[in-house]
């Protein structure tokens, strides 16, 4: 059987977050994955299926998909090239290189880097690893929900699941996981930051929307267009997906509070999900009747991320001073 690259991550109860929302909050600690985020689940699975005999993989990324692709490629003994936009902090370039990848910086945002990755895949005969838009990624990500089910035990069902949305791969995976375990009645709160809000824009417009630019500091949520599958899910009555936005300031406040209270440092992309609790989005949704007043346990996917360290946190603080 093929080696699995991801780990079964802990599901931790947060006393502090539970106090804030008035129901038990469980944290699915995807930040503890090898390569620093949930991405290794899907990308590990995709690489196993598509890149075993490849002459090399090529991945366009805001950082974390690249970290996962570099990790999987190194495990498989395959070279990895990661294309990142210029908005990617230097610390990520260094981390990718330390993981054995060749890094190229192309364009301003992820979409530019992706155009280059697709071109190089074609001209160099490399295996293209998409960061969010592929059924093999969603299948890999779905395993996190199977683990949540096992951790909670047979008598407990979440009241809602909270996820961050970039291009929508994580959300597609969570939905697939909920379907696999028969939890399609569990509402999902889909969090983005203002300025990296392609899913919210699509939900509002009733069609896929391409943003003009990415103006949020949550660069790993910075796809200009959501994937078609996640939009199709948003239009289906099979599931309840509540799309919500927070500001960069709220996402930053969330990662700082998380560091203080849970002693874990995650990046802005993850801060968007955490802000659902810290900025009162969940409580507001309850007050508005969009989530039940008596809410079952809240599962927050702590997607993690490598685009953060103390220097980057200081920089973000200066930006928002
Ligand atoms: N980040 C992608 C896309 O960036 C990347 O290349 O790494 N949380 C974290 C920590 C992430 O890194 C990402 C995606 C997300 C959430 C959102 O996941 P998605 O794109 O599957 O919705 C441009």
mmCIF file with all atom_site columns, N, CA, C and O in Angstrom, residues 224-275:
data_model
loop_
_atom_site.group_PDB
_atom_site.id
_atom_site.type_symbol
_atom_site.label_atom_id
_atom_site.label_alt_id
_atom_site.label_comp_id
_atom_site.label_asym_id
_atom_site.label_entity_id
_atom_site.label_seq_id
_atom_site.pdbx_PDB_ins_code
_atom_site.Cartn_x
_atom_site.Cartn_y
_atom_site.Cartn_z
_atom_site.occupancy
_atom_site.B_iso_or_equiv
_atom_site.pdbx_formal_charge
_atom_site.auth_seq_id
_atom_site.auth_comp_id
_atom_site.auth_asym_id
_atom_site.auth_atom_id
_atom_site.pdbx_PDB_model_num
ATOM 1   N N  . UNK A 1 224 ? -7.927  34.663 -6.964 1.00 0.00 ? 224 UNK A N  1
ATOM 2   C CA . UNK A 1 224 ? -8.871  35.677 -7.457 1.00 0.00 ? 224 UNK A CA 1
ATOM 3   C C  . UNK A 1 224 ? -10.233 35.081 -7.797 1.00 0.00 ? 224 UNK A C  1
ATOM 4   O O  . UNK A 1 224 ? -11.231 35.795 -7.837 1.00 0.00 ? 224 UNK A O  1
ATOM 5   N N  . UNK A 1 225 ? -10.256 33.774 -8.106 1.00 0.00 ? 225 UNK A N  1
ATOM 6   C CA . UNK A 1 225 ? -11.516 33.108 -8.461 1.00 0.00 ? 225 UNK A CA 1
ATOM 7   C C  . UNK A 1 225 ? -11.622 31.801 -7.678 1.00 0.00 ? 225 UNK A C  1
ATOM 8   O O  . UNK A 1 225 ? -10.659 31.027 -7.640 1.00 0.00 ? 225 UNK A O  1
ATOM 9   N N  . UNK A 1 226 ? -12.774 31.557 -7.094 1.00 0.00 ? 226 UNK A N  1
ATOM 10  C CA . UNK A 1 226 ? -12.998 30.285 -6.387 1.00 0.00 ? 226 UNK A CA 1
ATOM 11  C C  . UNK A 1 226 ? -13.153 29.154 -7.412 1.00 0.00 ? 226 UNK A C  1
ATOM 12  O O  . UNK A 1 226 ? -13.476 29.409 -8.578 1.00 0.00 ? 226 UNK A O  1
ATOM 13  N N  . UNK A 1 227 ? -12.936 27.931 -6.977 1.00 0.00 ? 227 UNK A N  1
ATOM 14  C CA . UNK A 1 227 ? -13.097 26.811 -7.921 1.00 0.00 ? 227 UNK A CA 1
ATOM 15  C C  . UNK A 1 227 ? -14.595 26.549 -8.161 1.00 0.00 ? 227 UNK A C  1
ATOM 16  O O  . UNK A 1 227 ? -15.444 26.894 -7.334 1.00 0.00 ? 227 UNK A O  1
ATOM 17  N N  . UNK A 1 228 ? -14.887 25.977 -9.313 1.00 0.00 ? 228 UNK A N  1
ATOM 18  C CA . UNK A 1 228 ? -16.284 25.788 -9.721 1.00 0.00 ? 228 UNK A CA 1
ATOM 19  C C  . UNK A 1 228 ? -17.031 24.872 -8.748 1.00 0.00 ? 228 UNK A C  1
ATOM 20  O O  . UNK A 1 228 ? -18.191 25.116 -8.420 1.00 0.00 ? 228 UNK A O  1
ATOM 21  N N  . UNK A 1 229 ? -16.327 23.836 -8.276 1.00 0.00 ? 229 UNK A N  1
ATOM 22  C CA . UNK A 1 229 ? -16.995 22.877 -7.390 1.00 0.00 ? 229 UNK A CA 1
ATOM 23  C C  . UNK A 1 229 ? -17.512 23.550 -6.116 1.00 0.00 ? 229 UNK A C  1
ATOM 24  O O  . UNK A 1 229 ? -18.630 23.278 -5.672 1.00 0.00 ? 229 UNK A O  1
ATOM 25  N N  . UNK A 1 230 ? -16.713 24.445 -5.545 1.00 0.00 ? 230 UNK A N  1
ATOM 26  C CA . UNK A 1 230 ? -17.143 25.073 -4.291 1.00 0.00 ? 230 UNK A CA 1
ATOM 27  C C  . UNK A 1 230 ? -18.324 26.011 -4.558 1.00 0.00 ? 230 UNK A C  1
ATOM 28  O O  . UNK A 1 230 ? -19.251 26.119 -3.736 1.00 0.00 ? 230 UNK A O  1
ATOM 29  N N  . UNK A 1 231 ? -18.315 26.660 -5.719 1.00 0.00 ? 231 UNK A N  1
ATOM 30  C CA . UNK A 1 231 ? -19.462 27.505 -6.072 1.00 0.00 ? 231 UNK A CA 1
ATOM 31  C C  . UNK A 1 231 ? -20.709 26.640 -6.251 1.00 0.00 ? 231 UNK A C  1
ATOM 32  O O  . UNK A 1 231 ? -21.787 26.981 -5.736 1.00 0.00 ? 231 UNK A O  1
ATOM 33  N N  . UNK A 1 232 ? -20.559 25.513 -6.952 1.00 0.00 ? 232 UNK A N  1
ATOM 34  C CA . UNK A 1 232 ? -21.707 24.616 -7.152 1.00 0.00 ? 232 UNK A CA 1
ATOM 35  C C  . UNK A 1 232 ? -22.281 24.144 -5.814 1.00 0.00 ? 232 UNK A C  1
ATOM 36  O O  . UNK A 1 232 ? -23.497 24.112 -5.632 1.00 0.00 ? 232 UNK A O  1
ATOM 37  N N  . UNK A 1 233 ? -21.403 23.822 -4.865 1.00 0.00 ? 233 UNK A N  1
ATOM 38  C CA . UNK A 1 233 ? -21.885 23.435 -3.534 1.00 0.00 ? 233 UNK A CA 1
ATOM 39  C C  . UNK A 1 233 ? -22.693 24.570 -2.903 1.00 0.00 ? 233 UNK A C  1
ATOM 40  O O  . UNK A 1 233 ? -23.708 24.327 -2.251 1.00 0.00 ? 233 UNK A O  1
ATOM 41  N N  . UNK A 1 234 ? -22.219 25.801 -3.085 1.00 0.00 ? 234 UNK A N  1
ATOM 42  C CA . UNK A 1 234 ? -22.895 26.944 -2.448 1.00 0.00 ? 234 UNK A CA 1
ATOM 43  C C  . UNK A 1 234 ? -24.300 27.135 -3.008 1.00 0.00 ? 234 UNK A C  1
ATOM 44  O O  . UNK A 1 234 ? -25.153 27.727 -2.351 1.00 0.00 ? 234 UNK A O  1
ATOM 45  N N  . UNK A 1 235 ? -24.520 26.651 -4.231 1.00 0.00 ? 235 UNK A N  1
ATOM 46  C CA . UNK A 1 235 ? -25.825 26.819 -4.876 1.00 0.00 ? 235 UNK A CA 1
ATOM 47  C C  . UNK A 1 235 ? -26.755 25.635 -4.591 1.00 0.00 ? 235 UNK A C  1
ATOM 48  O O  . UNK A 1 235 ? -27.925 25.659 -4.938 1.00 0.00 ? 235 UNK A O  1
ATOM 49  N N  . UNK A 1 236 ? -26.174 24.561 -4.009 1.00 0.00 ? 236 UNK A N  1
ATOM 50  C CA . UNK A 1 236 ? -26.975 23.350 -3.809 1.00 0.00 ? 236 UNK A CA 1
ATOM 51  C C  . UNK A 1 236 ? -27.716 23.419 -2.470 1.00 0.00 ? 236 UNK A C  1
ATOM 52  O O  . UNK A 1 236 ? -27.201 23.957 -1.494 1.00 0.00 ? 236 UNK A O  1
ATOM 53  N N  . UNK A 1 237 ? -28.915 22.873 -2.435 1.00 0.00 ? 237 UNK A N  1
ATOM 54  C CA . UNK A 1 237 ? -29.692 22.920 -1.187 1.00 0.00 ? 237 UNK A CA 1
ATOM 55  C C  . UNK A 1 237 ? -29.345 21.745 -0.282 1.00 0.00 ? 237 UNK A C  1
ATOM 56  O O  . UNK A 1 237 ? -29.868 21.616 0.824  1.00 0.00 ? 237 UNK A O  1
ATOM 57  N N  . UNK A 1 238 ? -28.422 20.911 -0.741 1.00 0.00 ? 238 UNK A N  1
ATOM 58  C CA . UNK A 1 238 ? -28.028 19.718 0.017  1.00 0.00 ? 238 UNK A CA 1
ATOM 59  C C  . UNK A 1 238 ? -27.308 20.105 1.316  1.00 0.00 ? 238 UNK A C  1
ATOM 60  O O  . UNK A 1 238 ? -27.340 19.369 2.302  1.00 0.00 ? 238 UNK A O  1
ATOM 61  N N  . UNK A 1 239 ? -26.661 21.285 1.295  1.00 0.00 ? 239 UNK A N  1
ATOM 62  C CA . UNK A 1 239 ? -25.817 21.685 2.424  1.00 0.00 ? 239 UNK A CA 1
ATOM 63  C C  . UNK A 1 239 ? -26.096 23.127 2.810  1.00 0.00 ? 239 UNK A C  1
ATOM 64  O O  . UNK A 1 239 ? -26.551 23.911 1.982  1.00 0.00 ? 239 UNK A O  1
ATOM 65  N N  . UNK A 1 240 ? -25.772 23.472 4.071  1.00 0.00 ? 240 UNK A N  1
ATOM 66  C CA . UNK A 1 240 ? -25.861 24.872 4.484  1.00 0.00 ? 240 UNK A CA 1
ATOM 67  C C  . UNK A 1 240 ? -24.452 25.422 4.607  1.00 0.00 ? 240 UNK A C  1
ATOM 68  O O  . UNK A 1 240 ? -23.685 24.989 5.475  1.00 0.00 ? 240 UNK A O  1
ATOM 69  N N  . UNK A 1 241 ? -24.105 26.347 3.714  1.00 0.00 ? 241 UNK A N  1
ATOM 70  C CA . UNK A 1 241 ? -22.791 26.999 3.788  1.00 0.00 ? 241 UNK A CA 1
ATOM 71  C C  . UNK A 1 241 ? -23.038 28.486 4.050  1.00 0.00 ? 241 UNK A C  1
ATOM 72  O O  . UNK A 1 241 ? -23.713 29.152 3.265  1.00 0.00 ? 241 UNK A O  1
ATOM 73  N N  . UNK A 1 242 ? -22.525 28.962 5.165  1.00 0.00 ? 242 UNK A N  1
ATOM 74  C CA . UNK A 1 242 ? -22.698 30.376 5.515  1.00 0.00 ? 242 UNK A CA 1
ATOM 75  C C  . UNK A 1 242 ? -21.375 31.077 5.240  1.00 0.00 ? 242 UNK A C  1
ATOM 76  O O  . UNK A 1 242 ? -20.362 30.782 5.875  1.00 0.00 ? 242 UNK A O  1
ATOM 77  N N  . UNK A 1 243 ? -21.389 31.982 4.258  1.00 0.00 ? 243 UNK A N  1
ATOM 78  C CA . UNK A 1 243 ? -20.160 32.683 3.885  1.00 0.00 ? 243 UNK A CA 1
ATOM 79  C C  . UNK A 1 243 ? -20.041 33.985 4.660  1.00 0.00 ? 243 UNK A C  1
ATOM 80  O O  . UNK A 1 243 ? -20.942 34.822 4.617  1.00 0.00 ? 243 UNK A O  1
ATOM 81  N N  . UNK A 1 244 ? -18.920 34.153 5.377  1.00 0.00 ? 244 UNK A N  1
ATOM 82  C CA . UNK A 1 244 ? -18.742 35.340 6.220  1.00 0.00 ? 244 UNK A CA 1
ATOM 83  C C  . UNK A 1 244 ? -17.351 35.951 6.009  1.00 0.00 ? 244 UNK A C  1
ATOM 84  O O  . UNK A 1 244 ? -16.394 35.230 5.698  1.00 0.00 ? 244 UNK A O  1
ATOM 85  N N  . UNK A 1 245 ? -17.270 37.260 6.200  1.00 0.00 ? 245 UNK A N  1
ATOM 86  C CA . UNK A 1 245 ? -16.004 37.972 6.040  1.00 0.00 ? 245 UNK A CA 1
ATOM 87  C C  . UNK A 1 245 ? -15.549 38.584 7.362  1.00 0.00 ? 245 UNK A C  1
ATOM 88  O O  . UNK A 1 245 ? -16.376 38.989 8.176  1.00 0.00 ? 245 UNK A O  1
ATOM 89  N N  . UNK A 1 246 ? -14.227 38.655 7.528  1.00 0.00 ? 246 UNK A N  1
ATOM 90  C CA . UNK A 1 246 ? -13.645 39.462 8.603  1.00 0.00 ? 246 UNK A CA 1
ATOM 91  C C  . UNK A 1 246 ? -12.585 40.371 7.981  1.00 0.00 ? 246 UNK A C  1
ATOM 92  O O  . UNK A 1 246 ? -12.117 40.102 6.867  1.00 0.00 ? 246 UNK A O  1
ATOM 93  N N  . UNK A 1 247 ? -12.211 41.405 8.688  1.00 0.00 ? 247 UNK A N  1
ATOM 94  C CA . UNK A 1 247 ? -11.145 42.285 8.196  1.00 0.00 ? 247 UNK A CA 1
ATOM 95  C C  . UNK A 1 247 ? -9.791  41.660 8.526  1.00 0.00 ? 247 UNK A C  1
ATOM 96  O O  . UNK A 1 247 ? -9.686  40.767 9.378  1.00 0.00 ? 247 UNK A O  1
ATOM 97  N N  . UNK A 1 248 ? -8.754  42.184 7.890  1.00 0.00 ? 248 UNK A N  1
ATOM 98  C CA . UNK A 1 248 ? -7.393  41.742 8.240  1.00 0.00 ? 248 UNK A CA 1
ATOM 99  C C  . UNK A 1 248 ? -7.109  41.994 9.712  1.00 0.00 ? 248 UNK A C  1
ATOM 100 O O  . UNK A 1 248 ? -6.447  41.199 10.378 1.00 0.00 ? 248 UNK A O  1
ATOM 101 N N  . UNK A 1 249 ? -7.609  43.135 10.200 1.00 0.00 ? 249 UNK A N  1
ATOM 102 C CA . UNK A 1 249 ? -7.395  43.480 11.608 1.00 0.00 ? 249 UNK A CA 1
ATOM 103 C C  . UNK A 1 249 ? -7.990  42.399 12.526 1.00 0.00 ? 249 UNK A C  1
ATOM 104 O O  . UNK A 1 249 ? -7.378  42.017 13.520 1.00 0.00 ? 249 UNK A O  1
ATOM 105 N N  . UNK A 1 250 ? -9.160  41.924 12.171 1.00 0.00 ? 250 UNK A N  1
ATOM 106 C CA . UNK A 1 250 ? -9.801  40.874 12.975 1.00 0.00 ? 250 UNK A CA 1
ATOM 107 C C  . UNK A 1 250 ? -9.031  39.549 12.874 1.00 0.00 ? 250 UNK A C  1
ATOM 108 O O  . UNK A 1 250 ? -8.890  38.829 13.862 1.00 0.00 ? 250 UNK A O  1
ATOM 109 N N  . UNK A 1 251 ? -8.531  39.239 11.678 1.00 0.00 ? 251 UNK A N  1
ATOM 110 C CA . UNK A 1 251 ? -7.749  37.998 11.504 1.00 0.00 ? 251 UNK A CA 1
ATOM 111 C C  . UNK A 1 251 ? -6.446  38.091 12.298 1.00 0.00 ? 251 UNK A C  1
ATOM 112 O O  . UNK A 1 251 ? -6.014  37.115 12.926 1.00 0.00 ? 251 UNK A O  1
ATOM 113 N N  . UNK A 1 252 ? -5.848  39.273 12.281 1.00 0.00 ? 252 UNK A N  1
ATOM 114 C CA . UNK A 1 252 ? -4.598  39.475 13.026 1.00 0.00 ? 252 UNK A CA 1
ATOM 115 C C  . UNK A 1 252 ? -4.854  39.383 14.534 1.00 0.00 ? 252 UNK A C  1
ATOM 116 O O  . UNK A 1 252 ? -4.107  38.707 15.263 1.00 0.00 ? 252 UNK A O  1
ATOM 117 N N  . UNK A 1 253 ? -5.904  40.031 14.977 1.00 0.00 ? 253 UNK A N  1
ATOM 118 C CA . UNK A 1 253 ? -6.282  39.949 16.392 1.00 0.00 ? 253 UNK A CA 1
ATOM 119 C C  . UNK A 1 253 ? -6.517  38.477 16.778 1.00 0.00 ? 253 UNK A C  1
ATOM 120 O O  . UNK A 1 253 ? -6.123  38.024 17.859 1.00 0.00 ? 253 UNK A O  1
ATOM 121 N N  . UNK A 1 254 ? -7.097  37.717 15.860 1.00 0.00 ? 254 UNK A N  1
ATOM 122 C CA . UNK A 1 254 ? -7.382  36.303 16.135 1.00 0.00 ? 254 UNK A CA 1
ATOM 123 C C  . UNK A 1 254 ? -6.084  35.505 16.303 1.00 0.00 ? 254 UNK A C  1
ATOM 124 O O  . UNK A 1 254 ? -5.968  34.703 17.231 1.00 0.00 ? 254 UNK A O  1
ATOM 125 N N  . UNK A 1 255 ? -5.111  35.734 15.427 1.00 0.00 ? 255 UNK A N  1
ATOM 126 C CA . UNK A 1 255 ? -3.889  34.916 15.568 1.00 0.00 ? 255 UNK A CA 1
ATOM 127 C C  . UNK A 1 255 ? -3.112  35.312 16.829 1.00 0.00 ? 255 UNK A C  1
ATOM 128 O O  . UNK A 1 255 ? -2.489  34.469 17.471 1.00 0.00 ? 255 UNK A O  1
ATOM 129 N N  . UNK A 1 256 ? -3.237  36.577 17.214 1.00 0.00 ? 256 UNK A N  1
ATOM 130 C CA . UNK A 1 256 ? -2.561  37.002 18.448 1.00 0.00 ? 256 UNK A CA 1
ATOM 131 C C  . UNK A 1 256 ? -3.248  36.423 19.683 1.00 0.00 ? 256 UNK A C  1
ATOM 132 O O  . UNK A 1 256 ? -2.583  35.956 20.607 1.00 0.00 ? 256 UNK A O  1
ATOM 133 N N  . UNK A 1 257 ? -4.567  36.424 19.667 1.00 0.00 ? 257 UNK A N  1
ATOM 134 C CA . UNK A 1 257 ? -5.312  35.862 20.810 1.00 0.00 ? 257 UNK A CA 1
ATOM 135 C C  . UNK A 1 257 ? -5.059  34.350 20.905 1.00 0.00 ? 257 UNK A C  1
ATOM 136 O O  . UNK A 1 257 ? -4.879  33.792 21.987 1.00 0.00 ? 257 UNK A O  1
ATOM 137 N N  . UNK A 1 258 ? -5.025  33.699 19.721 1.00 0.00 ? 258 UNK A N  1
ATOM 138 C CA . UNK A 1 258 ? -4.767  32.252 19.677 1.00 0.00 ? 258 UNK A CA 1
ATOM 139 C C  . UNK A 1 258 ? -3.378  31.945 20.245 1.00 0.00 ? 258 UNK A C  1
ATOM 140 O O  . UNK A 1 258 ? -3.194  30.976 20.990 1.00 0.00 ? 258 UNK A O  1
ATOM 141 N N  . UNK A 1 259 ? -2.413  32.787 19.891 1.00 0.00 ? 259 UNK A N  1
ATOM 142 C CA . UNK A 1 259 ? -1.045  32.609 20.403 1.00 0.00 ? 259 UNK A CA 1
ATOM 143 C C  . UNK A 1 259 ? -1.032  32.766 21.924 1.00 0.00 ? 259 UNK A C  1
ATOM 144 O O  . UNK A 1 259 ? -0.448  31.955 22.649 1.00 0.00 ? 259 UNK A O  1
ATOM 145 N N  . UNK A 1 260 ? -1.706  33.793 22.402 1.00 0.00 ? 260 UNK A N  1
ATOM 146 C CA . UNK A 1 260 ? -1.775  34.056 23.846 1.00 0.00 ? 260 UNK A CA 1
ATOM 147 C C  . UNK A 1 260 ? -2.463  32.923 24.600 1.00 0.00 ? 260 UNK A C  1
ATOM 148 O O  . UNK A 1 260 ? -1.964  32.446 25.608 1.00 0.00 ? 260 UNK A O  1
ATOM 149 N N  . UNK A 1 261 ? -3.625  32.538 24.092 1.00 0.00 ? 261 UNK A N  1
ATOM 150 C CA . UNK A 1 261 ? -4.472  31.616 24.869 1.00 0.00 ? 261 UNK A CA 1
ATOM 151 C C  . UNK A 1 261 ? -4.167  30.140 24.613 1.00 0.00 ? 261 UNK A C  1
ATOM 152 O O  . UNK A 1 261 ? -4.267  29.317 25.514 1.00 0.00 ? 261 UNK A O  1
ATOM 153 N N  . UNK A 1 262 ? -3.837  29.815 23.362 1.00 0.00 ? 262 UNK A N  1
ATOM 154 C CA . UNK A 1 262 ? -3.614  28.393 23.027 1.00 0.00 ? 262 UNK A CA 1
ATOM 155 C C  . UNK A 1 262 ? -2.130  28.090 22.829 1.00 0.00 ? 262 UNK A C  1
ATOM 156 O O  . UNK A 1 262 ? -1.749  26.954 22.605 1.00 0.00 ? 262 UNK A O  1
ATOM 157 N N  . UNK A 1 263 ? -1.307  29.128 22.832 1.00 0.00 ? 263 UNK A N  1
ATOM 158 C CA . UNK A 1 263 ? 0.153   29.009 22.708 1.00 0.00 ? 263 UNK A CA 1
ATOM 159 C C  . UNK A 1 263 ? 0.583   28.405 21.384 1.00 0.00 ? 263 UNK A C  1
ATOM 160 O O  . UNK A 1 263 ? 1.535   27.652 21.293 1.00 0.00 ? 263 UNK A O  1
ATOM 161 N N  . UNK A 1 264 ? -0.129  28.768 20.324 1.00 0.00 ? 264 UNK A N  1
ATOM 162 C CA . UNK A 1 264 ? 0.147   28.240 18.983 1.00 0.00 ? 264 UNK A CA 1
ATOM 163 C C  . UNK A 1 264 ? 0.127   29.406 17.997 1.00 0.00 ? 264 UNK A C  1
ATOM 164 O O  . UNK A 1 264 ? -0.786  30.232 18.038 1.00 0.00 ? 264 UNK A O  1
ATOM 165 N N  . UNK A 1 265 ? 1.148   29.447 17.132 1.00 0.00 ? 265 UNK A N  1
ATOM 166 C CA . UNK A 1 265 ? 1.220   30.523 16.123 1.00 0.00 ? 265 UNK A CA 1
ATOM 167 C C  . UNK A 1 265 ? 0.776   29.983 14.764 1.00 0.00 ? 265 UNK A C  1
ATOM 168 O O  . UNK A 1 265 ? 1.354   29.017 14.259 1.00 0.00 ? 265 UNK A O  1
ATOM 169 N N  . UNK A 1 266 ? -0.263  30.605 14.196 1.00 0.00 ? 266 UNK A N  1
ATOM 170 C CA . UNK A 1 266 ? -0.753  30.246 12.858 1.00 0.00 ? 266 UNK A CA 1
ATOM 171 C C  . UNK A 1 266 ? -0.776  31.503 11.993 1.00 0.00 ? 266 UNK A C  1
ATOM 172 O O  . UNK A 1 266 ? -0.635  32.609 12.506 1.00 0.00 ? 266 UNK A O  1
ATOM 173 N N  . UNK A 1 267 ? -0.962  31.318 10.688 1.00 0.00 ? 267 UNK A N  1
ATOM 174 C CA . UNK A 1 267 ? -0.899  32.486 9.805  1.00 0.00 ? 267 UNK A CA 1
ATOM 175 C C  . UNK A 1 267 ? -2.277  33.134 9.595  1.00 0.00 ? 267 UNK A C  1
ATOM 176 O O  . UNK A 1 267 ? -3.298  32.603 10.033 1.00 0.00 ? 267 UNK A O  1
ATOM 177 N N  . UNK A 1 268 ? -2.273  34.245 8.880  1.00 0.00 ? 268 UNK A N  1
ATOM 178 C CA . UNK A 1 268 ? -3.495  35.027 8.669  1.00 0.00 ? 268 UNK A CA 1
ATOM 179 C C  . UNK A 1 268 ? -4.628  34.216 8.020  1.00 0.00 ? 268 UNK A C  1
ATOM 180 O O  . UNK A 1 268 ? -5.798  34.394 8.350  1.00 0.00 ? 268 UNK A O  1
ATOM 181 N N  . UNK A 1 269 ? -4.267  33.334 7.082  1.00 0.00 ? 269 UNK A N  1
ATOM 182 C CA . UNK A 1 269 ? -5.292  32.524 6.407  1.00 0.00 ? 269 UNK A CA 1
ATOM 183 C C  . UNK A 1 269 ? -6.096  31.727 7.431  1.00 0.00 ? 269 UNK A C  1
ATOM 184 O O  . UNK A 1 269 ? -7.305  31.536 7.291  1.00 0.00 ? 269 UNK A O  1
ATOM 185 N N  . UNK A 1 270 ? -5.416  31.267 8.458  1.00 0.00 ? 270 UNK A N  1
ATOM 186 C CA . UNK A 1 270 ? -6.065  30.502 9.525  1.00 0.00 ? 270 UNK A CA 1
ATOM 187 C C  . UNK A 1 270 ? -6.774  31.446 10.491 1.00 0.00 ? 270 UNK A C  1
ATOM 188 O O  . UNK A 1 270 ? -7.838  31.118 11.037 1.00 0.00 ? 270 UNK A O  1
ATOM 189 N N  . UNK A 1 271 ? -6.204  32.642 10.659 1.00 0.00 ? 271 UNK A N  1
ATOM 190 C CA . UNK A 1 271 ? -6.820  33.647 11.524 1.00 0.00 ? 271 UNK A CA 1
ATOM 191 C C  . UNK A 1 271 ? -8.241  33.979 11.105 1.00 0.00 ? 271 UNK A C  1
ATOM 192 O O  . UNK A 1 271 ? -9.091  34.293 11.943 1.00 0.00 ? 271 UNK A O  1
ATOM 193 N N  . UNK A 1 272 ? -8.517  33.891 9.804  1.00 0.00 ? 272 UNK A N  1
ATOM 194 C CA . UNK A 1 272 ? -9.880  34.162 9.318  1.00 0.00 ? 272 UNK A CA 1
ATOM 195 C C  . UNK A 1 272 ? -10.877 33.213 9.986  1.00 0.00 ? 272 UNK A C  1
ATOM 196 O O  . UNK A 1 272 ? -11.945 33.637 10.438 1.00 0.00 ? 272 UNK A O  1
ATOM 197 N N  . UNK A 1 273 ? -10.515 31.926 10.075 1.00 0.00 ? 273 UNK A N  1
ATOM 198 C CA . UNK A 1 273 ? -11.413 30.943 10.711 1.00 0.00 ? 273 UNK A CA 1
ATOM 199 C C  . UNK A 1 273 ? -11.506 31.200 12.216 1.00 0.00 ? 273 UNK A C  1
ATOM 200 O O  . UNK A 1 273 ? -12.596 31.170 12.798 1.00 0.00 ? 273 UNK A O  1
ATOM 201 N N  . UNK A 1 274 ? -10.373 31.478 12.836 1.00 0.00 ? 274 UNK A N  1
ATOM 202 C CA . UNK A 1 274 ? -10.362 31.706 14.287 1.00 0.00 ? 274 UNK A CA 1
ATOM 203 C C  . UNK A 1 274 ? -11.187 32.941 14.652 1.00 0.00 ? 274 UNK A C  1
ATOM 204 O O  . UNK A 1 274 ? -11.829 32.985 15.709 1.00 0.00 ? 274 UNK A O  1
ATOM 205 N N  . UNK A 1 275 ? -11.179 33.932 13.757 1.00 0.00 ? 275 UNK A N  1
ATOM 206 C CA . UNK A 1 275 ? -11.918 35.172 14.011 1.00 0.00 ? 275 UNK A CA 1
ATOM 207 C C  . UNK A 1 275 ? -13.428 34.939 14.051 1.00 0.00 ? 275 UNK A C  1
ATOM 208 O O  . UNK A 1 275 ? -14.167 35.761 14.608 1.00 0.00 ? 275 UNK A O  1
#
